[in-house]
Coordinates of N, CA and C in Angstrom, one line a residue:
M50 N 0.4 -1.2 0.2 CA -0.5 0.3 0.1 C 1.1 1.3 -0.2
S51 N 0.8 2.0 -0.5 CA 1.7 3.7 -1.1 C 1.2 3.8 0.4
F52 N 2.5 4.9 0.6 CA 2.6 6.2 2.4 C 1.1 6.8 1.6
L53 N 0.8 7.4 1.0 CA -0.5 8.5 0.4 C -1.6 7.7 0.7
R54 N -2.2 5.9 0.8 CA -3.7 5.9 0.2 C -2.9 5.1 2.0
R55 N -2.1 5.1 2.6 CA -2.7 5.1 3.9 C -2.3 6.2 5.2
L56 N -1.7 7.7 4.3 CA -2.5 9.0 5.3 C -4.1 9.0 4.4
L57 N -5.0 8.4 3.1 CA -5.7 8.7 3.7 C -6.4 8.7 4.1
D58 N -6.4 7.1 4.3 CA -7.3 6.0 5.5 C -6.9 5.9 6.5
G59 N -5.8 7.0 6.9 CA -5.3 6.7 8.4 C -5.9 8.3 9.5
V60 N -6.8 8.8 8.0 CA -6.8 10.4 9.0 C -7.9 10.4 9.1
S61 N -8.2 11.7 10.8 CA -9.0 10.9 12.0 C -11.1 11.3 10.5
N62 N -11.9 10.4 10.8 CA -13.1 11.0 10.3 C -14.4 11.4 11.2
G63 N -14.0 12.9 12.9 CA -14.4 12.8 13.5 C -15.4 11.9 14.1
L64 N -14.6 10.3 14.0 CA -15.0 10.3 15.3 C -14.0 9.9 16.8
P65 N -15.0 9.8 18.2 CA -14.5 10.1 18.6 C -13.5 9.5 19.2
S66 N -11.6 10.2 20.1 CA -10.3 9.6 20.1 C -10.2 8.8 20.8
R67 N -9.2 7.8 21.4 CA -9.5 7.5 22.8 C -7.6 7.9 23.5
H68 N -7.7 8.8 22.9 CA -6.1 9.6 23.8 C -6.5 10.8 24.5
G69 N -8.0 11.5 24.1 CA -8.3 12.4 24.6 C -8.1 13.8 24.0
I70 N -7.4 14.0 22.4 CA -7.1 15.1 21.9 C -8.1 14.9 20.7
Q71 N -8.9 16.4 20.0 CA -9.0 17.0 19.2 C -9.0 17.6 18.7
V72 N -9.3 18.2 17.5 CA -9.7 18.7 16.1 C -10.0 19.4 16.7
G73 N -9.2 21.1 16.6 CA -9.7 22.6 17.7 C -8.8 22.6 18.7
D74 N -8.5 21.9 19.4 CA -7.3 21.9 20.4 C -6.7 22.5 21.1
R75 N -5.9 23.4 21.7 CA -4.8 23.7 20.9 C -3.7 24.3 22.3
Y76 N -2.9 24.1 22.3 CA -1.2 24.2 23.0 C -0.8 24.9 22.2
V77 N 0.9 25.0 23.8 CA 1.3 25.7 24.3 C 2.4 25.2 24.1
K78 N 4.0 24.7 23.1 CA 5.0 24.5 23.4 C 5.9 24.9 24.3
T79 N 6.2 24.2 24.7 CA 6.9 24.4 26.5 C 8.4 24.6 26.5
D80 N 9.5 23.8 25.4 CA 10.1 23.5 26.0 C 11.7 24.2 25.2
G81 N 11.2 25.1 25.2 CA 11.5 26.3 24.6 C 12.2 27.6 24.7
Q82 N 12.4 28.7 24.8 CA 12.5 30.4 25.2 C 11.0 31.0 24.8
Y83 N 10.7 31.0 22.9 CA 10.0 31.1 22.7 C 8.3 30.3 22.5
Q84 N 7.8 30.6 23.5 CA 6.4 30.1 23.1 C 5.2 29.7 22.5
S85 N 5.9 29.1 20.8 CA 4.3 29.5 20.5 C 3.3 28.6 20.6
M86 N 2.3 28.7 20.0 CA 1.0 28.6 20.3 C 0.9 27.6 18.6
W87 N -0.2 26.5 19.0 CA -0.7 25.5 18.0 C -2.1 25.1 17.7
T88 N -2.7 24.7 17.3 CA -3.9 23.9 16.6 C -3.9 23.0 16.1
V89 N -4.9 22.3 16.8 CA -5.0 20.9 16.1 C -5.6 20.5 14.9
R90 N -4.9 20.7 13.7 CA -5.9 20.7 12.6 C -6.1 19.2 12.4
Q91 N -5.8 18.2 12.0 CA -6.2 17.3 12.2 C -5.3 15.5 13.3
I92 N -5.7 14.8 13.4 CA -5.1 13.6 13.7 C -5.1 12.4 12.5
V93 N -3.9 12.1 12.5 CA -3.6 10.6 11.7 C -3.8 8.9 12.5
H94 N -3.6 8.4 12.4 CA -3.1 7.4 12.6 C -2.7 6.2 11.7
F95 N -2.0 6.2 11.9 CA -0.5 5.2 11.0 C -0.8 3.4 11.7
E96 N -0.7 2.5 10.5 CA -0.5 1.2 11.4 C 1.1 1.1 12.6
G97 N 0.9 0.5 13.7 CA 2.1 0.3 14.1 C 2.0 0.6 15.1
I98 N 2.6 2.3 14.8 CA 2.6 3.8 15.8 C 1.4 4.1 16.3
P99 N 1.3 4.9 17.2 CA 0.7 5.7 18.3 C 0.1 7.0 17.5
P100 N -0.8 7.6 17.9 CA -1.3 8.7 16.5 C -1.1 9.8 16.5
H101 N -0.9 10.6 16.3 CA -0.2 11.8 15.7 C -1.6 13.5 15.4
A102 N -0.9 14.3 16.4 CA -1.7 15.1 16.0 C -1.2 16.1 14.8
R103 N -2.0 17.0 13.1 CA -1.5 17.6 12.4 C -1.2 19.3 13.4
L104 N -0.3 20.4 13.9 CA -0.8 21.2 14.2 C -0.5 22.8 13.5
V105 N -0.8 23.0 13.0 CA -1.1 24.0 12.3 C -0.4 26.1 13.7
P106 N 0.4 26.9 13.1 CA 1.1 27.9 14.7 C -0.2 28.6 14.3
D107 N -0.8 29.0 15.2 CA -1.9 30.2 15.7 C -1.3 31.0 15.0
Q108 N 0.1 31.5 15.0 CA 0.3 33.3 13.7 C 0.8 32.1 12.0
D109 N 0.7 33.0 12.3 CA 1.5 32.7 10.5 C 1.3 30.3 10.2
A110 N -0.4 30.7 10.2 CA -0.5 30.0 9.6 C 0.4 28.8 8.8
H111 N 0.2 30.2 7.1 CA 0.5 29.5 6.1 C 2.1 28.9 6.3
L112 N 2.4 29.1 6.7 CA 4.5 28.5 6.7 C 3.9 27.4 6.8
G113 N 3.2 26.7 7.0 CA 3.2 25.5 7.3 C 2.6 24.9 8.7
Y114 N 2.7 22.9 8.9 CA 2.5 22.8 9.3 C 4.2 21.2 10.4
R115 N 3.2 21.0 11.2 CA 3.8 19.9 11.6 C 2.9 18.9 12.6
T116 N 3.0 18.0 12.5 CA 3.1 16.0 12.7 C 3.5 16.0 14.4
I117 N 3.2 15.7 15.5 CA 3.8 15.9 16.4 C 3.3 14.3 17.0
S118 N 2.9 13.3 17.9 CA 3.2 12.1 18.3 C 1.5 12.9 19.4
V119 N 0.7 11.6 19.6 CA -0.1 12.3 21.1 C 0.7 11.9 22.1
T120 N 1.8 11.2 22.0 CA 2.2 11.4 23.6 C 3.3 12.7 24.1
A121 N 3.2 12.4 22.8 CA 4.5 14.3 22.5 C 3.4 15.3 23.5
L122 N 2.2 14.7 22.4 CA 1.4 16.4 23.4 C 0.8 16.3 24.8
D123 N 1.1 14.8 25.4 CA 1.1 14.4 26.5 C 1.8 15.1 27.4
D124 N 3.0 15.4 26.7 CA 4.1 15.6 28.2 C 4.2 16.7 28.3
P125 N 4.5 17.8 29.3 CA 4.1 18.7 29.4 C 5.3 19.6 29.1
G126 N 7.0 18.8 29.8 CA 7.9 18.8 29.0 C 7.9 19.8 27.5
F127 N 6.8 19.6 26.7 CA 7.1 19.5 25.4 C 6.1 20.4 25.3
Y128 N 5.0 20.2 26.3 CA 3.5 21.0 25.2 C 2.3 20.6 26.1
K129 N 1.9 22.0 26.4 CA 0.7 21.9 27.3 C -0.6 22.2 26.7
R130 N -1.7 21.6 27.3 CA -3.3 22.6 26.5 C -3.8 23.3 27.2
I131 N -4.0 24.7 26.2 CA -4.5 25.6 27.2 C -6.2 26.3 26.1
A132 N -6.8 26.8 27.2 CA -8.2 26.8 27.2 C -8.4 27.7 25.7
A133 N -9.8 26.7 25.3 CA -9.7 27.3 23.8 C -10.6 28.4 24.2
Q134 N -10.1 29.5 22.8 CA -10.8 30.7 22.7 C -12.3 30.8 22.4
H135 N -12.9 31.5 22.9 CA -14.1 31.5 22.6 C -14.6 32.9 21.7
R136 N -14.9 32.2 20.3 CA -15.4 33.7 19.2 C -16.2 33.9 19.6
R137 N -17.1 35.6 19.4 CA -18.1 35.9 19.1 C -18.8 35.7 18.1
V138 N -20.5 35.1 17.9 CA -20.5 35.3 16.9 C -21.6 36.7 15.9
S139 N -21.1 37.2 16.0 CA -22.3 38.5 15.6 C -23.4 38.4 15.0
P140 N -24.6 38.4 15.6 CA -25.9 38.4 14.5 C -26.4 38.7 13.6
Y141 N -25.4 39.8 12.9 CA -25.4 40.4 12.1 C -24.6 40.2 10.6

């Protein structure tokens, strides 16, 4: 099976996760001097390894993404989950 096929088959389809990480969750990177903020855009599953989260930066999202194992996201030495920002929707 090709890498692309495995990737497409492994993309989360909206089912509840067993690891507690969901699309839209936000994290701050804690292992560096500069604490950047990231949002989970997608959960991907590969055979034989833990699920991974595809993260996009809150600032400069056009610069790309990074794919991190959910194990690393649960490690406070690397990332810390932050509360989701609630955005007001204008009634107009």
